[in-house]
Coordinates of C-alpha atoms and ligand atoms in Angstrom, one line a residue:
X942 CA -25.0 12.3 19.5
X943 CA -26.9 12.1 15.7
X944 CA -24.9 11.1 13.3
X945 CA -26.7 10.8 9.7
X946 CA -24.1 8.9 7.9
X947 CA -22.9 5.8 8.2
X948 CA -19.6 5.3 10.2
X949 CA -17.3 4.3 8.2
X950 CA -15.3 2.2 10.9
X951 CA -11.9 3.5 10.4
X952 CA -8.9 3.0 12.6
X953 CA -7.9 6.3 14.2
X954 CA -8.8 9.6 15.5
X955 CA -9.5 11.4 11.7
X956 CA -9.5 8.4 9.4
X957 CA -8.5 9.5 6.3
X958 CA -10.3 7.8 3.2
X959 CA -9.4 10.0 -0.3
X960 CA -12.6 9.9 -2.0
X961 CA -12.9 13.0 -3.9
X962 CA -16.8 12.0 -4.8
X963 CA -18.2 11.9 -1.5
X964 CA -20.0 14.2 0.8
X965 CA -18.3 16.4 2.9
X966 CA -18.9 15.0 6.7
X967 CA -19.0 18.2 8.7
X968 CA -19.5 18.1 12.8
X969 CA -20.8 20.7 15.0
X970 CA -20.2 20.4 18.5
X971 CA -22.2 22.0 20.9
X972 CA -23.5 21.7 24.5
X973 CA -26.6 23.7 23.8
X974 CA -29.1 21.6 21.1
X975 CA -30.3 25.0 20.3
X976 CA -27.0 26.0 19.0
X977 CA -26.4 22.9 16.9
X978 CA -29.7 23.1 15.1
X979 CA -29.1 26.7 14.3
X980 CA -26.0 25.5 12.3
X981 CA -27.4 22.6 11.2
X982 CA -30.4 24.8 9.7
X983 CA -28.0 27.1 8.1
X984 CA -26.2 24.0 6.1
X985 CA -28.7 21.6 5.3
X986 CA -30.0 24.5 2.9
X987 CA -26.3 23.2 0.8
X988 CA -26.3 19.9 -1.2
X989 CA -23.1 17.5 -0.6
X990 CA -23.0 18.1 3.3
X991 CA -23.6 14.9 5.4
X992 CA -24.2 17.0 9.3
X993 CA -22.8 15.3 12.3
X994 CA -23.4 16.8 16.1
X995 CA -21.4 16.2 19.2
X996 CA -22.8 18.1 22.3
X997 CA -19.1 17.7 24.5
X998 CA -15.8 16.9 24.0
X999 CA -15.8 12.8 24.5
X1000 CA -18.9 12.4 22.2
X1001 CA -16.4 14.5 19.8
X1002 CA -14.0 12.3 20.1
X1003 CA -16.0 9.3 19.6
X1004 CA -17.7 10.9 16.5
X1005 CA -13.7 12.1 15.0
X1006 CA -12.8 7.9 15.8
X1007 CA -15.3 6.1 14.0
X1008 CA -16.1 8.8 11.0
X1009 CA -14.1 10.8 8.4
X1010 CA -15.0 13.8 9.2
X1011 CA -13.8 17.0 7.1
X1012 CA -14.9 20.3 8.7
X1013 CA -15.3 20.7 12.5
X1014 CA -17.3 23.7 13.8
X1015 CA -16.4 23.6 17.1
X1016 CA -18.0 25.6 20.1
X1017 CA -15.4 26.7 22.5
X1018 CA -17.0 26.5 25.7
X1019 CA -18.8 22.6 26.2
X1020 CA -20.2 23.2 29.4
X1021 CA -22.7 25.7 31.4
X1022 CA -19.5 26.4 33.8
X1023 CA -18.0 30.0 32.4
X1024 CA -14.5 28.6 32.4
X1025 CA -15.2 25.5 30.3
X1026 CA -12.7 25.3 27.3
X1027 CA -12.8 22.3 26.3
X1028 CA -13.3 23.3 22.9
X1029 CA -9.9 24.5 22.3
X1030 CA -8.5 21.4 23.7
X1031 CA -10.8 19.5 20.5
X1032 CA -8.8 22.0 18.3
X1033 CA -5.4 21.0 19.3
X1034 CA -6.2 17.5 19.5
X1035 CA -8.1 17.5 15.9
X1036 CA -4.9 19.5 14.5
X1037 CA -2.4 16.7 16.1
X1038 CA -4.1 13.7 14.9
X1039 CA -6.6 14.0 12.5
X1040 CA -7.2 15.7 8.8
X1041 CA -9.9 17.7 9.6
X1042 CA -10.3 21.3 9.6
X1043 CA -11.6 22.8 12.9
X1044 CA -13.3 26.7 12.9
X1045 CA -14.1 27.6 16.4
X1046 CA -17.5 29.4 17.0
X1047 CA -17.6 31.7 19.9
X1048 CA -18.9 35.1 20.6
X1049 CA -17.4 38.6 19.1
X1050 CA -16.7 39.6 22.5
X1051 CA -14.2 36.7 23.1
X1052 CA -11.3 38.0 21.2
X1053 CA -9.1 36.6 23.4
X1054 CA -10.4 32.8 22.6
X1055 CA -10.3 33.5 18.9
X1056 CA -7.1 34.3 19.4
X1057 CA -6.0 30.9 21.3
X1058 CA -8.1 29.1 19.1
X1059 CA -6.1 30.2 16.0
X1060 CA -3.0 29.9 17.9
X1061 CA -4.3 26.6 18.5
X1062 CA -4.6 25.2 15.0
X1063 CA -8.2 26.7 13.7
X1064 CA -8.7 27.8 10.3
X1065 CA -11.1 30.2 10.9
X1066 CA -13.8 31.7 13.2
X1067 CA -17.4 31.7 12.8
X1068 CA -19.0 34.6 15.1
X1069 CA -22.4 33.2 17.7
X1070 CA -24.0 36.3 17.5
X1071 CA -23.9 36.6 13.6
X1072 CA -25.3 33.0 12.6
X1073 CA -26.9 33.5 9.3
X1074 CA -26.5 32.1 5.7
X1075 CA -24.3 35.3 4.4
X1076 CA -21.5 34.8 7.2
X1077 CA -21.6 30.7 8.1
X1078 CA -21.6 29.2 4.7
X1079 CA -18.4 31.2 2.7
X1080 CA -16.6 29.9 5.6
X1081 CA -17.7 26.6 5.0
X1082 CA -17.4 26.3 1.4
X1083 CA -13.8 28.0 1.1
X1084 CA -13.0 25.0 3.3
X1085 CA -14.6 22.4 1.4
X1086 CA -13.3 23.5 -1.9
X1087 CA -9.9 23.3 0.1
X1088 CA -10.6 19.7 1.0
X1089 CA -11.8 18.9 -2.7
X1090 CA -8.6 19.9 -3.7
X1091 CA -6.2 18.1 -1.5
X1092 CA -8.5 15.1 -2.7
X1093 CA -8.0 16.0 -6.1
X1094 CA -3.9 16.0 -5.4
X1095 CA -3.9 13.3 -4.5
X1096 CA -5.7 11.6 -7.0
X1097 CA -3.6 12.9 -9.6
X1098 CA -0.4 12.1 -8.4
X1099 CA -1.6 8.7 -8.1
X1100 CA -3.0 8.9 -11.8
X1101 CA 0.5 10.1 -13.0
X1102 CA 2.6 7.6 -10.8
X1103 CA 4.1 6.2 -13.9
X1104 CA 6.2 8.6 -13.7
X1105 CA 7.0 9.4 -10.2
X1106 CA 6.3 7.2 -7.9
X1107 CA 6.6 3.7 -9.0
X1108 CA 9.5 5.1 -10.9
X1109 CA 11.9 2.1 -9.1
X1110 CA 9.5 -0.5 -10.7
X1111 CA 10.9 -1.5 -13.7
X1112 CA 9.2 -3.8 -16.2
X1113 CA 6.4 -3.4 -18.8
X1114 CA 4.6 -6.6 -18.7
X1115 CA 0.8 -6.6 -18.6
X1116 CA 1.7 -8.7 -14.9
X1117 CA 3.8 -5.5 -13.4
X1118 CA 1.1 -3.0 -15.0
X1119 CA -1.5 -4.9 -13.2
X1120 CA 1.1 -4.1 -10.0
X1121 CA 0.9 -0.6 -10.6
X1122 CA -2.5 0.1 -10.8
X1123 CA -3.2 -2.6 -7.4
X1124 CA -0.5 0.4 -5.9
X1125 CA -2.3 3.1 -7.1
X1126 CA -5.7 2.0 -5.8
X1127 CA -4.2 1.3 -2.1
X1128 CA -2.8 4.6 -1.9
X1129 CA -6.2 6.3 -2.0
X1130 CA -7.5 4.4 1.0
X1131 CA -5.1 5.1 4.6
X1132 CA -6.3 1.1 5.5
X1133 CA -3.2 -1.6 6.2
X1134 CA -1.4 -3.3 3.5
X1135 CA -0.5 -6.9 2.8
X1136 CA 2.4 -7.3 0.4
X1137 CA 2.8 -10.6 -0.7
X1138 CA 4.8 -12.4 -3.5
X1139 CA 8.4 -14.9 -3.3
X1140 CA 11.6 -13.7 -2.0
X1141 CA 13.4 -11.1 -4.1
X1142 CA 10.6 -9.9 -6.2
X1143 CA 10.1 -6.7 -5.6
X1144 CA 8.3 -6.3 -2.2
X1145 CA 10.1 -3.7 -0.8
X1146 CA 10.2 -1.7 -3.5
X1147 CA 6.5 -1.6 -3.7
X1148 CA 6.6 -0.9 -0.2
X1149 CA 8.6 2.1 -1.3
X1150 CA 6.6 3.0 -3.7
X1151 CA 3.1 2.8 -1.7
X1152 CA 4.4 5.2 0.5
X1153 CA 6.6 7.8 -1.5
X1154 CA 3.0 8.2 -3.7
X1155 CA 0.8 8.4 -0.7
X1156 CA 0.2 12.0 1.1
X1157 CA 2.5 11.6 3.6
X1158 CA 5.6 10.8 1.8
X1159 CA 7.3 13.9 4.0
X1160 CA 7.0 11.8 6.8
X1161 CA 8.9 8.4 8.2
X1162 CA 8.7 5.5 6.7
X1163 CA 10.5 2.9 9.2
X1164 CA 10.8 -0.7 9.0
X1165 CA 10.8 -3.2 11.0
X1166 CA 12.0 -6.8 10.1
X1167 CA 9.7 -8.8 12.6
X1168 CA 12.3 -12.3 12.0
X1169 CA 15.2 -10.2 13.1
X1170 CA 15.1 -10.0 16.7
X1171 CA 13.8 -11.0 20.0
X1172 CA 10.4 -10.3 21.0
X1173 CA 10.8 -8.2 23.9
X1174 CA 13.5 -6.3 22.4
X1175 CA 10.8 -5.9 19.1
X1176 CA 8.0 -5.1 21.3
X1177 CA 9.7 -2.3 23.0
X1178 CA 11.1 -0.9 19.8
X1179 CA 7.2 -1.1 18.7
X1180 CA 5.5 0.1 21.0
X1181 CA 8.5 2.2 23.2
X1182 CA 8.6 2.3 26.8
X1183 CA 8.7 4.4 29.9
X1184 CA 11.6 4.9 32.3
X1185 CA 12.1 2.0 34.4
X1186 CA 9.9 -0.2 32.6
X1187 CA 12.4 -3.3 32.6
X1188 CA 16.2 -3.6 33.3
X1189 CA 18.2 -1.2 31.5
X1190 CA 15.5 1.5 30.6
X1191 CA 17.0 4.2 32.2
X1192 CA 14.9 6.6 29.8
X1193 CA 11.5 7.0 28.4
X1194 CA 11.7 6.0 24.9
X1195 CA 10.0 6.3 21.6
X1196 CA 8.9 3.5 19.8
X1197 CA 8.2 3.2 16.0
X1198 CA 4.4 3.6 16.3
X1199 CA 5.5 7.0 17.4
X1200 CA 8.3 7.7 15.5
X1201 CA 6.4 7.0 12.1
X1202 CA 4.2 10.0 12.9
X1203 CA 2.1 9.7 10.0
X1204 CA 4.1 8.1 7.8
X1205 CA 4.5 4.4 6.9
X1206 CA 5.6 1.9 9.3
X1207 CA 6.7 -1.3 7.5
X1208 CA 6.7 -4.8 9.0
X1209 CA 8.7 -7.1 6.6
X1210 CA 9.1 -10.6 7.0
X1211 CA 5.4 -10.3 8.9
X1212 CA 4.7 -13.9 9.1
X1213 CA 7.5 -14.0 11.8
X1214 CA 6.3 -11.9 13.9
X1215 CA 5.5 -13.6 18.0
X1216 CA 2.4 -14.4 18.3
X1217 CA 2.1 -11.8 21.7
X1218 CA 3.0 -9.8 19.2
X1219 CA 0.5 -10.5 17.0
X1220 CA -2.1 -9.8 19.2
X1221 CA -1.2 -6.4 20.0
X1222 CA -1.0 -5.5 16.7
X1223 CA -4.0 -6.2 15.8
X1224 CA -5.3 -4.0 18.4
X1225 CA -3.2 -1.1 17.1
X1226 CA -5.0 -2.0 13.6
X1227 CA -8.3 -1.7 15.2
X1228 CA -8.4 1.1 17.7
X1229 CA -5.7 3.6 16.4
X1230 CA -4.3 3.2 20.3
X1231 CA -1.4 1.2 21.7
X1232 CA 0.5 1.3 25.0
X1233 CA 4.2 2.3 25.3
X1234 CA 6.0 -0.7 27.5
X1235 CA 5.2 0.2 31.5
X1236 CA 2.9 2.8 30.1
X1237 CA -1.1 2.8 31.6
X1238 CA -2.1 5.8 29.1
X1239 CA -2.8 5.1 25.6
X1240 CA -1.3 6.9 22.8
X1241 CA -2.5 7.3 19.3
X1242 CA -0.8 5.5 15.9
X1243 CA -1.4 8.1 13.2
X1244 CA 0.7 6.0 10.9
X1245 CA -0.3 3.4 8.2
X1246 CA 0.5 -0.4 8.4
X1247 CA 1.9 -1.9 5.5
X1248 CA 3.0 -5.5 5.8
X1249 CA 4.9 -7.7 3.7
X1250 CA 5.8 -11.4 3.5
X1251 CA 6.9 -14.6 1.0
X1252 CA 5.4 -17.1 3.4
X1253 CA 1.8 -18.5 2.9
X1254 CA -0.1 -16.6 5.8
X1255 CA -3.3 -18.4 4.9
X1256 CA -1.1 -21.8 5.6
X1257 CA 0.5 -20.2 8.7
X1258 CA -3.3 -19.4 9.9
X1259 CA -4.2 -23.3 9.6
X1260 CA -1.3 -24.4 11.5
X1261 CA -1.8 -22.0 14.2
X1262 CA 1.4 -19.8 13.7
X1263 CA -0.3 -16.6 12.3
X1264 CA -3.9 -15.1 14.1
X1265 CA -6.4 -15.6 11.9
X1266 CA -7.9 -12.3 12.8
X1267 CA -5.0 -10.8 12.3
X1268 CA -4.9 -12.0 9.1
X1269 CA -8.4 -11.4 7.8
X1270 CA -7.6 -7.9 9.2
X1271 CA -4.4 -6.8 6.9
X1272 CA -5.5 -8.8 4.1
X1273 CA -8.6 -6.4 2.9
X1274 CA -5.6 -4.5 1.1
X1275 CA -3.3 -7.4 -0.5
X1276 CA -0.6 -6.8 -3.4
X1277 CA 0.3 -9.6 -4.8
X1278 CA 4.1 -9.1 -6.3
X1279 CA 4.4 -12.4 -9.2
X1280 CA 7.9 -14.1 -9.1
X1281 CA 10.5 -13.1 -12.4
X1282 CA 9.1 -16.6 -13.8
X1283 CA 6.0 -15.0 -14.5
X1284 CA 7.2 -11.7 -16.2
X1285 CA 10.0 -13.3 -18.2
X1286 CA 9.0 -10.2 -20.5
X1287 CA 10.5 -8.0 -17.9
X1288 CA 13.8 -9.0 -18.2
X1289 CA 15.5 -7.0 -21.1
X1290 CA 14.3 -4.1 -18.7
X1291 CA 15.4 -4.8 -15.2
X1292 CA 19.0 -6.0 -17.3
X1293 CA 19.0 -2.5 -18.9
X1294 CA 18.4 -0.6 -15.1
X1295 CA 20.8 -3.3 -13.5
X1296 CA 23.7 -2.2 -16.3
X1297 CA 22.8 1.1 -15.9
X1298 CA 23.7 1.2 -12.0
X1299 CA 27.0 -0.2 -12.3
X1300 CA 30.5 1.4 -12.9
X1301 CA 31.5 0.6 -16.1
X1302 CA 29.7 0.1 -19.5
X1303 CA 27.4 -3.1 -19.7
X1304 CA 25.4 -4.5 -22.2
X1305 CA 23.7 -7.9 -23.2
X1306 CA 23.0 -9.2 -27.0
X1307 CA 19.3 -10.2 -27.8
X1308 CA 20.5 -13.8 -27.4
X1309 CA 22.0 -13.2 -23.6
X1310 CA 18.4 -11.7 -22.9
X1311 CA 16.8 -14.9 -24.6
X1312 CA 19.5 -16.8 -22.6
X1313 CA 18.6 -15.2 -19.4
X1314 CA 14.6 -15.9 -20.1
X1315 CA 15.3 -19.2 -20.4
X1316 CA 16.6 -19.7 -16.8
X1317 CA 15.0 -20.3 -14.0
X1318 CA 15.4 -17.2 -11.2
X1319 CA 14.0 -18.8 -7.6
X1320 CA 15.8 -15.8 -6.0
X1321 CA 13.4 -13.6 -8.4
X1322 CA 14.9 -10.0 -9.2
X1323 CA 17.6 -9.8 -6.8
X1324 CA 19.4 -13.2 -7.9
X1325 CA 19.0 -11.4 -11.5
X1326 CA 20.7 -8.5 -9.3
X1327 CA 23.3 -10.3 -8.2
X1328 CA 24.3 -11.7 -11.2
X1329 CA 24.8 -9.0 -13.1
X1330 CA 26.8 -7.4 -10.1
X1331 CA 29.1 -10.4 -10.7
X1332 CA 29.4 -10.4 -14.7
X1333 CA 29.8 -6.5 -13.9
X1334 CA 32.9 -7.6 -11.9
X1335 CA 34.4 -10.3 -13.4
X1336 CA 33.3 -10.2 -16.8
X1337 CA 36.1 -8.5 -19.5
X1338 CA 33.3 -8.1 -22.1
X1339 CA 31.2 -4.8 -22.2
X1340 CA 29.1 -7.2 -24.3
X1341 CA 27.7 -10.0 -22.8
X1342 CA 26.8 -12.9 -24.7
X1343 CA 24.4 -16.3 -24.5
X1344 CA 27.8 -18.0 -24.2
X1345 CA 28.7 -15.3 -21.6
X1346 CA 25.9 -16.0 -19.4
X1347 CA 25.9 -19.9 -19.4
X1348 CA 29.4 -19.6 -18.4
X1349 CA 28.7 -17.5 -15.5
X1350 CA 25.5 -18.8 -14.1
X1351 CA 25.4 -21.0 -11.2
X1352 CA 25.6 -24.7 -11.9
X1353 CA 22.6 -24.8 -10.0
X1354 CA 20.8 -22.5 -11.9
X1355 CA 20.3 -24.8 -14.7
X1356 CA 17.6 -24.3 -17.3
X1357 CA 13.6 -23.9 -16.0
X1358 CA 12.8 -27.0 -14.9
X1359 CA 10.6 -28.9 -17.7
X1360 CA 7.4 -28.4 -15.7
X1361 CA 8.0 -24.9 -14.8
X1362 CA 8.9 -23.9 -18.0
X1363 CA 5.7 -25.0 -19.5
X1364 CA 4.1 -23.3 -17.0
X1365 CA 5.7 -20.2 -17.8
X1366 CA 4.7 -21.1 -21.5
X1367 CA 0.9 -21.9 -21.0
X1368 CA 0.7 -18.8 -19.2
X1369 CA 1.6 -16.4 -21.6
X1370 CA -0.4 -18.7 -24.6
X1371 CA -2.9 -18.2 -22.3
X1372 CA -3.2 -14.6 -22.5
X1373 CA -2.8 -14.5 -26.8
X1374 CA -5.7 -12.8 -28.5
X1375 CA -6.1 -16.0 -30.1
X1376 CA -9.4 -18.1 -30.4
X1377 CA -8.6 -21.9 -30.3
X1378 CA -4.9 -22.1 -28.8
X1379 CA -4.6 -25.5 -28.4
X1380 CA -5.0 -25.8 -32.4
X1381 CA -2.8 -22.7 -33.0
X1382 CA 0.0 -24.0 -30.8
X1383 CA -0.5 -27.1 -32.6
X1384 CA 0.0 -26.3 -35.7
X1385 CA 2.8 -24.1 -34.8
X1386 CA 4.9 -26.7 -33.2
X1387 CA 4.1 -29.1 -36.5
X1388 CA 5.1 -25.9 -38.8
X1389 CA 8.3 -25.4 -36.9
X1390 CA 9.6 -29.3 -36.4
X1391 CA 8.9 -29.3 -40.3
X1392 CA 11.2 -26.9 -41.2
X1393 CA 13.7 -27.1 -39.2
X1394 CA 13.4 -31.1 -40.0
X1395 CA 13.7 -29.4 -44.1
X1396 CA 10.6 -30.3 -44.5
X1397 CA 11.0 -34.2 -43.5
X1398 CA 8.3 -35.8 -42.0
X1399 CA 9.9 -38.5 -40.2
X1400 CA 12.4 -36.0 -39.0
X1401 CA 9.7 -33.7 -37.2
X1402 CA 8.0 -36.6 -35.9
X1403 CA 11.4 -37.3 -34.2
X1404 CA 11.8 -33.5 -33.1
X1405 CA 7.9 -34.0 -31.5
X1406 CA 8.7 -36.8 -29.9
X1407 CA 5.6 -38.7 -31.5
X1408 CA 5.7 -41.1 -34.3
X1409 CA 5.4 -40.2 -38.2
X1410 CA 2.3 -41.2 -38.6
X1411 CA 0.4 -38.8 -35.8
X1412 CA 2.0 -36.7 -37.8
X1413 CA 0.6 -36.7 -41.2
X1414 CA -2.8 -37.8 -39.1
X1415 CA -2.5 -34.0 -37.4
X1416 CA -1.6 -32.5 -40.9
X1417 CA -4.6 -33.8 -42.5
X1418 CA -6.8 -32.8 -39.9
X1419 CA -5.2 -29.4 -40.7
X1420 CA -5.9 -29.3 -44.3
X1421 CA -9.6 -30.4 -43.4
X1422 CA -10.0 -27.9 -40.7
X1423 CA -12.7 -25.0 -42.2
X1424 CA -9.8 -22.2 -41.2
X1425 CA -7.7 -24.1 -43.5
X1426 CA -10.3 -23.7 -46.7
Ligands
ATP2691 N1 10.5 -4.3 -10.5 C1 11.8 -4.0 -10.0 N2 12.5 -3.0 -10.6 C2 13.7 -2.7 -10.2 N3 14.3 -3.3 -9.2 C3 13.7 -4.3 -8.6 C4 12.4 -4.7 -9.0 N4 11.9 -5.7 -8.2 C5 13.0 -5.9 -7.3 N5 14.0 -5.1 -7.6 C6 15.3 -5.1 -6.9 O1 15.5 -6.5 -6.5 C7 16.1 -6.5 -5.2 C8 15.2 -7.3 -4.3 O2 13.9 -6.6 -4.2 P1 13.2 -6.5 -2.8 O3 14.2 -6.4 -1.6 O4 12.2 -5.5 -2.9 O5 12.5 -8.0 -2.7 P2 11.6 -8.6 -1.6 O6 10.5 -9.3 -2.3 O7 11.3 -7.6 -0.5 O8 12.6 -9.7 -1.0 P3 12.5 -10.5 0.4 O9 11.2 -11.3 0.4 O10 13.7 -11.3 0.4 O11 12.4 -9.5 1.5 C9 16.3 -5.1 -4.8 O12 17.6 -4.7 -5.1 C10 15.3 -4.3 -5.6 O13 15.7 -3.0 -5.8

């Protein structure tokens, strides 16, 4: 086998990596090295072609595994023996579990192999006999242009997921736009994903959204919670099993690595998951292959990992609870979903979509939203949820007031705690276009104590909790500060 690119390592027979700028990887398999240079002579003459040979149908395989490849030109008889067709076989296979697009190239006289080969899944035919420039490379090019454009798709739907598919995320914080584009980016790439972030803030609705914006969105996307139940029972729905392979299985059975297809398969609450289990997955991640339950032959994932948990893996790694490999493996991809705390800005729009969903008219005043900013949300956006469920329900008001919401909040949800809520402060000071913020916010906190103390020294001093005299010390350094001239 030559292969003149680099392999890119991928997971699974036809890795799929959407990069619309890069060469087209285009194989030719052929037992006879004369045949293969033929075609290789015939496209090296175009630019944007990266030529990969396979002279039988393993080394094809092996080639499809480890490289994205986009066009197959595939010679339907792989061996000297007359009844060799293992070439159809590579057609069917490449059409069940990989992107590319085969053409078969066989002799005119074979009409009755271009005819199985197009039954089996190939795009077009190239004829042996008329190998030249004219005939090979429209064939090629049509194909290529076809394969620009499903990149191109795909590209744009990701560009205009605004709109679409990260429709459920609601907010418009510079911390949830951030979100959005991280989504975006792992779309384009068919690699496992990490979610990570606290309980209720939004996990699985990224999850969601990576997969309704990704091009397989027709197909499954089945989770899995990995806490919820015991690991034989998990590995059996994982992986399936065969008839008979343990007490009970009376029936070959499907597991979610098949089921998926090539759709999502989502493994919440990760960090739970056995560490047998562990293992296994991590060899699904890394050769595309798994074994049902009582099963010797291997079977192929086409699906895409995505992962999600609130626990610290990296922690779980160190004490010997989580495989390190593992890890490293699913956290190349990691989304990081912040806690409500950190997008306090994103409330008056997660209250407006939370109203919106429920039966009867709701809506807060600007000092209910204020109210609600103030408050510390541990359970994130589903406690915010839940909350308005329950003023939704008990509440007479269509209007719900500051007073409203202290009298309905939890008495353990008091206010942030003091050293959160600072946190939450210095975090958004920290991202004002200002130039010396520990002076601004200085002289802001003087400004305000002052007049809401009527202009009474002694009185802000109280309000600052410092004495009068650090006062007037830090208004005279004000006054002699250059901004101040
Ligand atoms: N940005 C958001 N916009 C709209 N709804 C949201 C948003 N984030 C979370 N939610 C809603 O909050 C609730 C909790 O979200 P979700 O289940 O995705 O959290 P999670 O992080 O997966 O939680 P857990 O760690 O407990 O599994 C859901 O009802 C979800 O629809």
């Amino acid at each position: 086998m030559t292969s003149t690119a680099v392999a890119h390592g991928l997971r699974c027979f036809g890795p799929q990596v959407y990069e619309p700028d890069r060469p087209m990887n285009i194989l030719i398999v052929d037992d006879q090295r004369s045949a293969r240079r033929i075609l290789a002579s015939i496209l090296s003459t175009q630019e944007g072609l990266v030529l990969h040979e396979a002279s039988s149908l393993d080394e094809a395989r092996r080639v499809l595994t480890t490289i994205a490849i986009d066009i197959a030109l595939i010679d339907v008889r792989l061996d000297v023996d007359a009844r060799n067709r293992d070439g159809l076989v590579l057609v069917a296979e490449i059409r069940e579990k990989s992107t590319a697009l085969p053409v078969v190239v066989t002799a005119s006289s074979e009409m009755e192999e271009i005819r199985a080969a197009m039954r089996a899944g190939a795009y077009d035919y190239i004829l042996k006999d008329e190998l030249c420039e004219e005939l090979v490379l429209p064939i090629v090019q049509g194909l290529g242009s076809r394969r620009r454009l499903e990149h191109e798709v795909l590209h744009l739907r990701a560009r205009l997921a605004p709109d679409t598919g990260v429709q459920g995320l609601m907010g418009s914080s510079e911390v949830i736009g951030r979100l959005r584009t991280a989504i975006k980016r792992v779309v384009l790439s068919d690699r496992p994903v990490l979610v990570t972030g606290p309980t209720g803030s939004g996990k699985e609705v990224v999850v969601r959204a990576i997969h309704t914006l990704g091009p397989h969105a027709g197909d499954p996307l089945l989770d899995l919670n990995c806490g919820a139940i015991p690991e034989m029972l998990m590995e059996s729905q994982l992986f399936g099993h065969e008839r008979g392979a343990f007490t009970g299985a009376d029936r070959r059975q499907d597991g979610y690595f098949t089921a998926v297809r090539r759709g999502t398969l989502f493994l919440d609450e990760l960090a739970e998951l056995p560490l047998l289990l562990q293992a296994k997955l991590l060899r699904v991640l890394e050769t595309g292959r798994f074994r049902r339950v009582g099963s010797t032959t291997e079977e192929h994932f086409l699906g895409r990992v995505v992962a999600a948990t609130h626990a610290q893996l990296d922690e779980r790694v160190r004490q010997g609870r989580f495989r390190e490999d593992l890890f490293h493996r699913l956290n190349v991809l990691n989304v990081r979903v912040p806690g409500l705390d950190e997008r306090t800005q994103d409330i008056p729009a997660l209250v407006a979509h939370f109203c919106g969903q429920q039966t009867r008219p709701l809506r807060f005043s600007e000092d209910a939203l204020e109210a609600l900013a103030r408050r510390s949300w541990p359970g994130n956006v589903r406690q915010l949820r839940n909350f308005i469920d329950r003023l939704a329900v008990f509440c007479e008001d269509d209007l719900i007031r500051a007073e409203t919401v202290a009298a309905y909040l939890e008495p353990s949800q008091g206010l942030v705690p003091m050293d959160d809520g600072l946190k939450v402060m210095a975090h958004s000071i920290l991202r004002m276009p200002v130039a010396n913020k520990l002076d601004a916010i200085e002289s802001m906190l003087i400004n305000e104590a002052l007049a809401l103390a009527g202009g009474n020294k002694s009185g802000a001093a109280r309000l600052l909790g410092i004495g009068r005299k650090a006062v007037e010390r830090r208004l005279e350094r004000k006054d002699e500060s250059p901004e101040a001239e």
